[in-house]
mmCIF file of C-alpha atoms in Angstrom:
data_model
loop_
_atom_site.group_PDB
_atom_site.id
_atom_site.type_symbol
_atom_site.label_atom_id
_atom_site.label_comp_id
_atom_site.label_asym_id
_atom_site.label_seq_id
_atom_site.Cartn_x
_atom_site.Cartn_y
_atom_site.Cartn_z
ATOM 1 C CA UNK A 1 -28.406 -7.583 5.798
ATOM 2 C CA UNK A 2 -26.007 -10.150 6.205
ATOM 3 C CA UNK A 3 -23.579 -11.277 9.443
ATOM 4 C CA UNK A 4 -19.493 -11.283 9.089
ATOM 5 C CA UNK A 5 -17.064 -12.097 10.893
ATOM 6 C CA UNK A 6 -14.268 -9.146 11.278
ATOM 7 C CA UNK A 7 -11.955 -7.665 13.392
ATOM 8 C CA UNK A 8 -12.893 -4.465 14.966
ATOM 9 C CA UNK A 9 -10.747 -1.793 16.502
ATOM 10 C CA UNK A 10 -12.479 -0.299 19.419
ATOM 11 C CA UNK A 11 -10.723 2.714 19.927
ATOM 12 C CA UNK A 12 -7.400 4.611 19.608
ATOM 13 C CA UNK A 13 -4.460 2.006 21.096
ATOM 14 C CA UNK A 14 -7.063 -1.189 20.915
ATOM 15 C CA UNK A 15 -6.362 -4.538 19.664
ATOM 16 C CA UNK A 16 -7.934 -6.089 16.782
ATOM 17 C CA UNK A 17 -10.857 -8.005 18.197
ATOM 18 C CA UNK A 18 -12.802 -10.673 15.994
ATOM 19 C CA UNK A 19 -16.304 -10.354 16.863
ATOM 20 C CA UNK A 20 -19.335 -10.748 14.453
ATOM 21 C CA UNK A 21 -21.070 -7.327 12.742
ATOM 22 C CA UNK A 22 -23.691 -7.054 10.748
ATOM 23 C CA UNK A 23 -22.853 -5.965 6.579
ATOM 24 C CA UNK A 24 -25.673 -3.789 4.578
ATOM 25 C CA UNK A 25 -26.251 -5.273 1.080
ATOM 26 C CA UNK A 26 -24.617 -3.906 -2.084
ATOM 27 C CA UNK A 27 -25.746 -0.621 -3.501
ATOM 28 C CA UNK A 28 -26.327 -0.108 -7.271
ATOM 29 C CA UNK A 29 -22.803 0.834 -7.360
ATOM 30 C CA UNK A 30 -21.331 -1.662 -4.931
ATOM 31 C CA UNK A 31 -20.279 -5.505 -4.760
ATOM 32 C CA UNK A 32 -20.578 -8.262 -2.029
ATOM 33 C CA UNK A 33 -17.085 -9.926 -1.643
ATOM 34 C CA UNK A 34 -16.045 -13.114 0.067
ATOM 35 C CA UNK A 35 -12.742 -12.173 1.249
ATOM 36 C CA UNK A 36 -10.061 -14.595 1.275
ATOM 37 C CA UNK A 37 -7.070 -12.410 2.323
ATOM 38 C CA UNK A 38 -6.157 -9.177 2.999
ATOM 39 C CA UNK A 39 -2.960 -7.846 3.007
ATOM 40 C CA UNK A 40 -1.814 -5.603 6.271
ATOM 41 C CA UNK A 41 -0.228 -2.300 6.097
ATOM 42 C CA UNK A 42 1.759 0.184 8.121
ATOM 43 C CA UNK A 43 -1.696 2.569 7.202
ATOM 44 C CA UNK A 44 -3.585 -0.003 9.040
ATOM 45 C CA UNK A 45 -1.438 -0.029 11.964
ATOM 46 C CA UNK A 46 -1.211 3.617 12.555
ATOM 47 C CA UNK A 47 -5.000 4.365 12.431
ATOM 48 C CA UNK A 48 -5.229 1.596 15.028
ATOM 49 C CA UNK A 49 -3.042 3.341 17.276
ATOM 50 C CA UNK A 50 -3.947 6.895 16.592
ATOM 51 C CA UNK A 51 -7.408 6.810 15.800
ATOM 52 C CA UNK A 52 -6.657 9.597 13.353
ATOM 53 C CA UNK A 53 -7.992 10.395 10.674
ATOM 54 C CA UNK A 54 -10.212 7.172 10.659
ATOM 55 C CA UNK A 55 -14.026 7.244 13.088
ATOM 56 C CA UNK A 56 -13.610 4.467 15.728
ATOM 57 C CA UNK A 57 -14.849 1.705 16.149
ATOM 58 C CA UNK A 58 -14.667 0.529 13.171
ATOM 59 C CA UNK A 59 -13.333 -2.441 10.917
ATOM 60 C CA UNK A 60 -10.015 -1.630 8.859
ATOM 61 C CA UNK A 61 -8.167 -3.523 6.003
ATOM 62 C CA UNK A 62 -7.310 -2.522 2.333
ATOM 63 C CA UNK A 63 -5.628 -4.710 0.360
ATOM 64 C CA UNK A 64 -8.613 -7.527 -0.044
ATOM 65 C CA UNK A 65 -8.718 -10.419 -2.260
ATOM 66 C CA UNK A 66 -11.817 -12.590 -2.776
ATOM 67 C CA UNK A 67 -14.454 -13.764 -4.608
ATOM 68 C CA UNK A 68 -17.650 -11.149 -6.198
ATOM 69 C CA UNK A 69 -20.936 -12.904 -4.549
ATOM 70 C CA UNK A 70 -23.238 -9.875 -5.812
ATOM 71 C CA UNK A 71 -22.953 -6.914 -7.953
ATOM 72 C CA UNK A 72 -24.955 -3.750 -8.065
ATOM 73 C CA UNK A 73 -27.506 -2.865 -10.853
ATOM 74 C CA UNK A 74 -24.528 -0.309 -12.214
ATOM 75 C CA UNK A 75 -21.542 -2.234 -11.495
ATOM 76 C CA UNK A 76 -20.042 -2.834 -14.830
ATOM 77 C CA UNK A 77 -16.105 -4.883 -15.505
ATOM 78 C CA UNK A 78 -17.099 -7.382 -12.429
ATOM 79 C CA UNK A 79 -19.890 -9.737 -11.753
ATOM 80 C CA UNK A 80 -20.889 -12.758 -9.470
ATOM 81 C CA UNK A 81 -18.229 -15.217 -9.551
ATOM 82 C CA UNK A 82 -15.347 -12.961 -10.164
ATOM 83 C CA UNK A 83 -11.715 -13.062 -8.108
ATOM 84 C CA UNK A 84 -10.870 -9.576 -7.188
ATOM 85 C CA UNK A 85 -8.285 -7.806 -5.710
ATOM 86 C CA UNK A 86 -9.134 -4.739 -4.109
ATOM 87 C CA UNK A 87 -7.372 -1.037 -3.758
ATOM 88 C CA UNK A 88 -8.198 2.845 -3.161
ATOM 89 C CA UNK A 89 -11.930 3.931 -4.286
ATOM 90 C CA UNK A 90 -12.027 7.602 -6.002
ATOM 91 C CA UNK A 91 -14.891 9.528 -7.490
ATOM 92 C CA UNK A 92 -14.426 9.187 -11.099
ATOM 93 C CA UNK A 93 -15.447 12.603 -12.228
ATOM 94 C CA UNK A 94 -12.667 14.683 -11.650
ATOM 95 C CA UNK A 95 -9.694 16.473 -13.296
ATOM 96 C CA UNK A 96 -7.781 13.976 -11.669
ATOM 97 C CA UNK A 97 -9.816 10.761 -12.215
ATOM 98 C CA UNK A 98 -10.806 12.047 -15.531
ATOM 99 C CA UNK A 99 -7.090 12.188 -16.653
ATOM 100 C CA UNK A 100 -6.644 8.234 -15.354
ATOM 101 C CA UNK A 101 -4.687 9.397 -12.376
ATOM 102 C CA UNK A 102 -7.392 8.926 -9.852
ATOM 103 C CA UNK A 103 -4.746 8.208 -7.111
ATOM 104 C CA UNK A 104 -5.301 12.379 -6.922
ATOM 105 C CA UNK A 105 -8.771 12.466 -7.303
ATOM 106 C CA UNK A 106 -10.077 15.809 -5.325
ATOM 107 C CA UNK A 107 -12.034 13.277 -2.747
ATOM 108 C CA UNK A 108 -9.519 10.598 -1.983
ATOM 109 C CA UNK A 109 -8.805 11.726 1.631
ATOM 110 C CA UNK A 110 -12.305 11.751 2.573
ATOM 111 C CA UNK A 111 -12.884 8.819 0.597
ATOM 112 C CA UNK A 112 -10.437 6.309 1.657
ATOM 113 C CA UNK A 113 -9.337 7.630 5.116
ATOM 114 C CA UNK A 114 -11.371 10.436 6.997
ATOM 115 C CA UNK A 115 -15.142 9.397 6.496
ATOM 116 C CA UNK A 116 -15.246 5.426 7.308
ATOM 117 C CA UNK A 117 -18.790 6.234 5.278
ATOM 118 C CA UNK A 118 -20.225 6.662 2.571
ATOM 119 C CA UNK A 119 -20.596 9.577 0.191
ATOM 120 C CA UNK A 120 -24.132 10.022 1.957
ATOM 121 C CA UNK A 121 -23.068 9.370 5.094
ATOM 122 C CA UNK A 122 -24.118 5.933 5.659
ATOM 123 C CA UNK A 123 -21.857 3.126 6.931
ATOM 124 C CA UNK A 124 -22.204 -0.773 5.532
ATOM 125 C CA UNK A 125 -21.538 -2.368 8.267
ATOM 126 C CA UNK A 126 -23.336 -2.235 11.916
ATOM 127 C CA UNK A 127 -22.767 -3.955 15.383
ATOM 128 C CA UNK A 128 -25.896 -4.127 17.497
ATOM 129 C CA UNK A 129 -27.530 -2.211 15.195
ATOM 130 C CA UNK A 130 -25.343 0.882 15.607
ATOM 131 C CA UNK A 131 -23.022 2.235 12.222
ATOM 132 C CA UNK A 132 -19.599 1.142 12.865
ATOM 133 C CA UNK A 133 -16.941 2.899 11.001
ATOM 134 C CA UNK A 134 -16.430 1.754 7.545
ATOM 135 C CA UNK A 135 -15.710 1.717 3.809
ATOM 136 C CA UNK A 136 -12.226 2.094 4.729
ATOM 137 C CA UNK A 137 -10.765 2.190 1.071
ATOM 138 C CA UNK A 138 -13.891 1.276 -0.222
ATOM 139 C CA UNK A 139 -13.835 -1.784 1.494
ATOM 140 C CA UNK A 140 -12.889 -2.566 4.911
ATOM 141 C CA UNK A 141 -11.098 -5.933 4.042
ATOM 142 C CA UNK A 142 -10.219 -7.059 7.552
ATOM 143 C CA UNK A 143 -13.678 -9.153 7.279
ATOM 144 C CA UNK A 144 -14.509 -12.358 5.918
ATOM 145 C CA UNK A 145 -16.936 -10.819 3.766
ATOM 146 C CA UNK A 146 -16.872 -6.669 2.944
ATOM 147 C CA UNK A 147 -19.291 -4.275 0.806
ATOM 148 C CA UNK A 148 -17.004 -2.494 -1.291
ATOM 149 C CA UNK A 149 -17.416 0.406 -3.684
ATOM 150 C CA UNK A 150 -17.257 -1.091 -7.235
ATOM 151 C CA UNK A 151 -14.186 1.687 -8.097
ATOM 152 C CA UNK A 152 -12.178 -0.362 -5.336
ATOM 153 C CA UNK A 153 -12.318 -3.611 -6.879
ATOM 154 C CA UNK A 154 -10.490 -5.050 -10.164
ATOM 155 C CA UNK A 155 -10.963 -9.059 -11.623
ATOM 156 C CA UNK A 156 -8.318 -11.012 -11.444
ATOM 157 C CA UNK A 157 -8.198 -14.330 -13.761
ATOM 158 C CA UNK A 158 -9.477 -17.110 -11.849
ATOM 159 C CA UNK A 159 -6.432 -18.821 -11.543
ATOM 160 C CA UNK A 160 -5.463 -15.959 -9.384
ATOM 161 C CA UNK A 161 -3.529 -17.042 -6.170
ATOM 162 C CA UNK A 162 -5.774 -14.304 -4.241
ATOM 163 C CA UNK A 163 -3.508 -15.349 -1.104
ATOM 164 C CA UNK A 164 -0.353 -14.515 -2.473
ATOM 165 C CA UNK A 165 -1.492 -11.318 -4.407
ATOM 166 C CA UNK A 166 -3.852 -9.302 -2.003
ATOM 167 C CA UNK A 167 -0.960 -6.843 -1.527
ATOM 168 C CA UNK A 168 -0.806 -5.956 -4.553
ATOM 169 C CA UNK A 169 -3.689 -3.249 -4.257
ATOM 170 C CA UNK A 170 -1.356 -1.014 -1.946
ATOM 171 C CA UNK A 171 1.705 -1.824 -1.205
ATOM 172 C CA UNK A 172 3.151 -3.571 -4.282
ATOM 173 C CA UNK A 173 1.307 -1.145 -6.317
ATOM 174 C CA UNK A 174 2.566 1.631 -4.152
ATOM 175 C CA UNK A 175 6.440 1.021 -4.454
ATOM 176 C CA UNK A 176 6.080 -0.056 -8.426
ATOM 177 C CA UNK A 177 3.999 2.350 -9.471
ATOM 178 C CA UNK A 178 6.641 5.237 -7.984
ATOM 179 C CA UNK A 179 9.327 3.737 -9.417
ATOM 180 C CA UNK A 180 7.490 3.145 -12.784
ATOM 181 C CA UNK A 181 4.732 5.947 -13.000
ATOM 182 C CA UNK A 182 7.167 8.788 -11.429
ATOM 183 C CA UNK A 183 10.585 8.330 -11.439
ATOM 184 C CA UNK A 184 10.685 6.399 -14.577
ATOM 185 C CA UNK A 185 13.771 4.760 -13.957
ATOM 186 C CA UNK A 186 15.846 3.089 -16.998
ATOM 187 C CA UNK A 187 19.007 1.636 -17.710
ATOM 188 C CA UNK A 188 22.235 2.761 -15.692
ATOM 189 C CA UNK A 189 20.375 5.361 -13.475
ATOM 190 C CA UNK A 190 21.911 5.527 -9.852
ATOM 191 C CA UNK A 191 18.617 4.841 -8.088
ATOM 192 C CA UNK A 192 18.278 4.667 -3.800
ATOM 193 C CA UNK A 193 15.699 3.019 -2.087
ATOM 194 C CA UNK A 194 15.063 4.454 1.449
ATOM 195 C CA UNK A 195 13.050 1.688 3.614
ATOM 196 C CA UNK A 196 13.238 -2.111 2.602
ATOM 197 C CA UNK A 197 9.644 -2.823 4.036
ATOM 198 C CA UNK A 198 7.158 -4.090 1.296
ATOM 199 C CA UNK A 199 6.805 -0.869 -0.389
ATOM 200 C CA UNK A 200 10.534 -0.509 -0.528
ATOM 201 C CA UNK A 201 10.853 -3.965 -2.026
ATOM 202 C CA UNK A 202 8.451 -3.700 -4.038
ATOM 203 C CA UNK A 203 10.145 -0.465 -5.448
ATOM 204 C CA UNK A 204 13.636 -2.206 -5.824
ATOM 205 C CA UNK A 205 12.102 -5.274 -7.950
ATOM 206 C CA UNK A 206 10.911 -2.588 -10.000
ATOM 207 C CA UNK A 207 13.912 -0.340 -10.701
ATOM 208 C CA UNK A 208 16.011 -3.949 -10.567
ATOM 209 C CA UNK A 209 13.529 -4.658 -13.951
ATOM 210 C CA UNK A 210 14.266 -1.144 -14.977
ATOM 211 C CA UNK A 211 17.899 -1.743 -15.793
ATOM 212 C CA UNK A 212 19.056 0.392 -12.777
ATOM 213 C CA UNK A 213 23.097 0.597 -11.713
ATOM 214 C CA UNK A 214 23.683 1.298 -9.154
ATOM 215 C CA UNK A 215 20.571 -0.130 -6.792
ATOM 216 C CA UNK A 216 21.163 1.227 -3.282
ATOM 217 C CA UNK A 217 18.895 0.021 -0.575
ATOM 218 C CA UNK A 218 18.916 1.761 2.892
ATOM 219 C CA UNK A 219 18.054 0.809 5.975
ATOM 220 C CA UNK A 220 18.387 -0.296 9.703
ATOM 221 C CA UNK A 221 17.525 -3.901 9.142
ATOM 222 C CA UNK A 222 20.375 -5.870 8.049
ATOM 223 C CA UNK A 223 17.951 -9.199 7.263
ATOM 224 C CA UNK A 224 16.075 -6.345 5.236
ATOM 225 C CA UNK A 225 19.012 -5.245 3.451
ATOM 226 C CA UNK A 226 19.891 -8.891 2.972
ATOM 227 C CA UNK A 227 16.920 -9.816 1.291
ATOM 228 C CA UNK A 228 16.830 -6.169 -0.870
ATOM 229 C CA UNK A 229 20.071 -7.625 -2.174
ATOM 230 C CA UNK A 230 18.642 -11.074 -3.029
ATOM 231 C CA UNK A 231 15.594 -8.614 -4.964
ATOM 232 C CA UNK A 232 18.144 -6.519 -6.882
ATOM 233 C CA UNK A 233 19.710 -4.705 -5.117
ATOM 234 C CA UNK A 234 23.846 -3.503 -5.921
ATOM 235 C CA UNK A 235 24.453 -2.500 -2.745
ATOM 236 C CA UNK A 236 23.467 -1.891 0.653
ATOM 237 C CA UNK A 237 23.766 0.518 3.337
ATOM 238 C CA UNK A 238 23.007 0.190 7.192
ATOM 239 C CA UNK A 239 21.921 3.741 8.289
ATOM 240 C CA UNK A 240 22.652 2.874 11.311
ATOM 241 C CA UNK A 241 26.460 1.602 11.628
ATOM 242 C CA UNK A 242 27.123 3.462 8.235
ATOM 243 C CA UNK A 243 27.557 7.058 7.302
ATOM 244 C CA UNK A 244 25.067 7.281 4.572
ATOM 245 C CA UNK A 245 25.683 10.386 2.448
ATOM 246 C CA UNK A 246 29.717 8.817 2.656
ATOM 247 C CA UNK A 247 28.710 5.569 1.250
ATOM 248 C CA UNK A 248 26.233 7.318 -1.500
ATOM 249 C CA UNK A 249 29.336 9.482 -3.171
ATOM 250 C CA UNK A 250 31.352 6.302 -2.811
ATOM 251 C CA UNK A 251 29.334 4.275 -4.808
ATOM 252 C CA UNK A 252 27.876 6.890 -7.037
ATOM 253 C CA UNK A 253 32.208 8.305 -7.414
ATOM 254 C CA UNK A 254 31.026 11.591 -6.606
ATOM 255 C CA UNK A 255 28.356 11.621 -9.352
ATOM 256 C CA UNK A 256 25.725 12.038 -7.165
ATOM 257 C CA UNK A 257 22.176 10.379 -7.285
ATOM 258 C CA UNK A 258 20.076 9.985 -10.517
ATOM 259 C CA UNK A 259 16.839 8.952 -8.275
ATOM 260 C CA UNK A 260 15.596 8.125 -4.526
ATOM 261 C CA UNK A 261 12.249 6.931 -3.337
ATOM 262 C CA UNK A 262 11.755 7.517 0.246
ATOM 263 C CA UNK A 263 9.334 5.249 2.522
ATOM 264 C CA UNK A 264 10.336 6.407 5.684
ATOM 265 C CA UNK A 265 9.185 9.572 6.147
ATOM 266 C CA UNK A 266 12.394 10.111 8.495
ATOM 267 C CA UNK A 267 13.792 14.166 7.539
ATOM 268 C CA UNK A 268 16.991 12.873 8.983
ATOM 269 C CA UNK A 269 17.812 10.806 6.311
ATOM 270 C CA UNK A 270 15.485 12.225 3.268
ATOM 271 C CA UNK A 271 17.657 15.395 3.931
ATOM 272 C CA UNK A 272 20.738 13.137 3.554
ATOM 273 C CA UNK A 273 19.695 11.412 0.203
ATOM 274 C CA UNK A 274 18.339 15.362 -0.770
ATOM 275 C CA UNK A 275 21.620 16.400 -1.120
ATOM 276 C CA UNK A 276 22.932 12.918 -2.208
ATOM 277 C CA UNK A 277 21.611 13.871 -5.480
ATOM 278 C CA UNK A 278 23.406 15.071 -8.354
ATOM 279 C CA UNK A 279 22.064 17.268 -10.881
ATOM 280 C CA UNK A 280 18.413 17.117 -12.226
ATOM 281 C CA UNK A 281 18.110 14.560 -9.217
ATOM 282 C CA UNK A 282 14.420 13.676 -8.162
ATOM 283 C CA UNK A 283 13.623 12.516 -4.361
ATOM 284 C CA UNK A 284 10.081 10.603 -4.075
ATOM 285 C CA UNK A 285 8.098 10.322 -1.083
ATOM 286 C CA UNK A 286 5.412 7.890 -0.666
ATOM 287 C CA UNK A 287 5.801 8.254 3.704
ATOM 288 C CA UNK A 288 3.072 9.823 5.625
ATOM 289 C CA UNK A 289 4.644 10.715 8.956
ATOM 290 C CA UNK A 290 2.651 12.931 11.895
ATOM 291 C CA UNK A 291 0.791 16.045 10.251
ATOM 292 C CA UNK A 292 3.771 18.694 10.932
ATOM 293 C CA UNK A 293 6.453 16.800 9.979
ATOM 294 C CA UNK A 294 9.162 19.058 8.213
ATOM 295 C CA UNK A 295 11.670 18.474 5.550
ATOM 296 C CA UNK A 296 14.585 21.161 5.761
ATOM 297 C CA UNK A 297 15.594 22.028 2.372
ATOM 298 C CA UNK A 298 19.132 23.843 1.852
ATOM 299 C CA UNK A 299 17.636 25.989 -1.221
ATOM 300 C CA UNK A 300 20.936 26.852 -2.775
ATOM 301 C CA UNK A 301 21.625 22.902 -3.039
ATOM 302 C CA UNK A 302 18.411 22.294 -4.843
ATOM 303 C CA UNK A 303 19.381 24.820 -7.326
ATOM 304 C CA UNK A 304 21.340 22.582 -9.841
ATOM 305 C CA UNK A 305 17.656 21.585 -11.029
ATOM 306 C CA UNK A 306 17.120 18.692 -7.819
ATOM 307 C CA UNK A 307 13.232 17.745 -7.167
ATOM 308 C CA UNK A 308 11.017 16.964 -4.017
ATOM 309 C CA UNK A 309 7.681 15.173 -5.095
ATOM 310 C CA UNK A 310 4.874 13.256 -3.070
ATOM 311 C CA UNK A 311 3.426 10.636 -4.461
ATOM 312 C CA UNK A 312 -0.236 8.692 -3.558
ATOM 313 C CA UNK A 313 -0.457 5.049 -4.225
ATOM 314 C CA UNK A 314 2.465 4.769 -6.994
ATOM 315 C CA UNK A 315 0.398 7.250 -9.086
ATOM 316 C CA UNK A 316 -1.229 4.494 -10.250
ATOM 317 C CA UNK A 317 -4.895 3.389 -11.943
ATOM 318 C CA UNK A 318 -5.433 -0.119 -9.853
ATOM 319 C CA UNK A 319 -7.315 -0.866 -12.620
ATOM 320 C CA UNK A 320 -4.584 -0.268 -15.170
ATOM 321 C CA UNK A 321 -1.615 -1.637 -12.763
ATOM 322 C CA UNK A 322 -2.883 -4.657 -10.864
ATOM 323 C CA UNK A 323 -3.557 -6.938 -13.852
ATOM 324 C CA UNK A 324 -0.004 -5.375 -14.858
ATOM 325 C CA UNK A 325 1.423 -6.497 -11.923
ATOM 326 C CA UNK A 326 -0.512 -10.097 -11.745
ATOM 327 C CA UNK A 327 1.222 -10.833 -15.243
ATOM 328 C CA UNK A 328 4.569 -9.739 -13.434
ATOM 329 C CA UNK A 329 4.046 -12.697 -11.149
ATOM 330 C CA UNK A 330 2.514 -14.953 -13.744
ATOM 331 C CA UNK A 331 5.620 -14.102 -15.457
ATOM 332 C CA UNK A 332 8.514 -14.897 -12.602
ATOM 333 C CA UNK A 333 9.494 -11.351 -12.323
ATOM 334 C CA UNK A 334 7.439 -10.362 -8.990
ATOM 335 C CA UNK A 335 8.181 -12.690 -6.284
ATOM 336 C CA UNK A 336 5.487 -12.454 -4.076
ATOM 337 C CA UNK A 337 6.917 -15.456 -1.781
ATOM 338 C CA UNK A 338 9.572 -13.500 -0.661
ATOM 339 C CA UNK A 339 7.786 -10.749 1.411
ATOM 340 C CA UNK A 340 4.350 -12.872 2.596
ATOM 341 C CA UNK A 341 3.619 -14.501 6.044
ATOM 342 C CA UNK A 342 0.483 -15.870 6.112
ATOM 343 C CA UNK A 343 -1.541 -15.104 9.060
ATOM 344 C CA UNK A 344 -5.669 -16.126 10.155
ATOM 345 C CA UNK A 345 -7.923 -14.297 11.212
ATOM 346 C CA UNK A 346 -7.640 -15.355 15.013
ATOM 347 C CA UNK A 347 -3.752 -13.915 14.818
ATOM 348 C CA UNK A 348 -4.113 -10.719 13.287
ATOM 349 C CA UNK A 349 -2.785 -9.204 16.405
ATOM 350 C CA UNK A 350 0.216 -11.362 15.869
ATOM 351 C CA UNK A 351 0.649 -10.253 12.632
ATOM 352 C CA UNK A 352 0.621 -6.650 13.396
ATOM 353 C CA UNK A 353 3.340 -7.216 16.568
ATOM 354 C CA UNK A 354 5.736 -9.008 13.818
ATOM 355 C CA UNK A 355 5.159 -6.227 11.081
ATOM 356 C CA UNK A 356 5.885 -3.706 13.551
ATOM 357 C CA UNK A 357 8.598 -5.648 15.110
ATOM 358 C CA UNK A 358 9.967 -6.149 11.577
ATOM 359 C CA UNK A 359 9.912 -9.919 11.734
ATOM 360 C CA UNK A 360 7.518 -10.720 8.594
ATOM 361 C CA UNK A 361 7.413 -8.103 5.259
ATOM 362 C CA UNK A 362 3.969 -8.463 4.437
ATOM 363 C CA UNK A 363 1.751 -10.186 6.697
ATOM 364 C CA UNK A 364 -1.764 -11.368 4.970
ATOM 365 C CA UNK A 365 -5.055 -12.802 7.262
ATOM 366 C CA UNK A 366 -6.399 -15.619 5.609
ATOM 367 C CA UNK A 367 -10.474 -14.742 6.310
ATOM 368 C CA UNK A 368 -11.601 -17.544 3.959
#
């Protein structure tokens, strides 16, 4: 057993609190990290306030970068000494995993959100000798050192700016992968992006690399539509000065939507961009609102062959997309400066009053 210093969420509504725990050492089937980042997200912020689905207290965090310090006997693709960035774990035995789509693997829930343990039950990491909650994601990155599950963690070559990339195991991957995995966008499709936070952006540089025309970002945030524009974007619209379904036929000329991928979760406008679409339209969800939340459908306007789908984690196989999307920076063509704000470790309740505030994209801790 090792110490670490993390922050801890005590209980539903708490502030991040940095505090020493105590870590468990790798399993056969797990790695020792030194974190240096970890990218936050909205998912992070919402257990913190809820306490749902997630056991409290317990440490959070799920888009880690850092450096392998020990592998498990069984661990194979990453040893000591190895950069990783870190996503989702997943069983890798299912219909789903066994397909390469292990974004729907049967356990995900309970792996990545419900437990905070492991498959047996156990947690990694203890304070005062009592199990915390843990293994959030396979990893619980908001640490300066985490036990993950080897499934959650992909190498990186070591010139890796593990900084600049730890969002790429969720919220980059997220927005690209929907865009690329699902609605396969190409040339000259009218695409809409609904919410320009990182998952939005992240979906707008990817239809923008797709070829689509129009690119239509939405949103209340006119810096955020600002800086969709400077990522791709044709055009913007402010949902809330602008009538949106107006401005959609205008720029469309009646034709209707080809594509929309919602991050909001808001009915109010999905229902809007819904019947935005023209025929053999598709409207992508990535949001997870309150359980209950409804969508009302007009069924005779989804008749012409329209499409509602959910999607987890861009669909994607981290292990497939993240060294796809590292070569997408390498390359120029996934500008990871634009949406990061670096925060340490002592401000991570800063960073989480910005993101929700809207001031930074993509806040980061720096735990090195």
């Amino acid at each position: 057993m090792r110490s670490a210093r993390a922050a801890v969420v005590e209980g539903a509504g708490a502030p991040f609190a940095v505090q020493e725990i105590d870590l468990d050492g790798p399993r056969e089937d797990e790695v020792l990290v030194e974190l240096v980042a970890s990218g936050m997200c909205h998912t992070d912020l919402g257990i913190q306030a809820s306490g749902v689905p997630f056991p409290l207290p317990g440490v959070l965090g799920h888009e880690g970068a850092g450096i392998v310090l020990e592998a498990g006997s069984a661990v194979r693709g990453v040893k000591a000494g190895d950069k990783v960035l870190a996503s989702f774990t997943s069983c890798g035995t299912c219909d789903g995993c066994a397909a390469g789509r292990p974004s729907y693997c049967r356990t995900w829930l309970r792996r990545n959100l419900f437990a905070g343990r492991r498959d047996d039950g156990t947690s990694p990491l203890h304070r005062d000798g009592v199990p915390i909650g843990g293994h959030f994601f396979g990893q619980s990155s908001f640490a300066d050192h985490a036990v993950m599950d080897a499934r959650s963690v992909v190498p990186v070559p070591h010139d890796t700016d593990l900084s600049l990339l730890a969002p790429l195991g969720c919220a980059v991957m997220t927005g690209f992968g929907a865009v690329r995995n699902v609605l396969r966008v190409t040339p000259g499709r009218a695409v809409a992006v609904l919410g320009t936070g990182a998952v939005g952006l992240s979906g707008i540089i990817a239809a923008a690399l797709a070829g689509a025309d129009p690119l239509i970002a939405i949103d209340i945030l006119p810096q955020r539509l600002d800086l969709a524009r400077e990522l791709g974007a044709t055009h913007a619209v402010d949902a809330g000065t602008e009538p949106v379904g107006d401005r959609l036929a205008e720029i469309t000329h009646g034709a209707g939507l080809d594509l929309a991928f919602d991050t909001t979760g808001v009915p109010r406008v999905m229902r809007t961009v819904l019947d935005a679409l023209g025929t053999g339209g598709t409207l992508a969800t990535c949001a997870a609102p309150p359980p209950g939340t409804e969508l009302p459908v007009d069924v005779a306007g989804i008749l012409v062959g329209k499409t509602v789908t959910g999607i987890t984690m861009g669909a994607a196989d981290p292990q497939v997309m993240i060294p796809q999307l590292v070569a997408l920076h390498e390359e120029g063509q996934l500008p990871m400066v634009r949406l990061v704000r670096h925060y340490p470790l002592a401000d991570i309740g800063r960073a989480a009053s910005d993101m929700r505030a809207g001031r930074t994209v993509k806040p980061v801790i720096l735990l090195g």
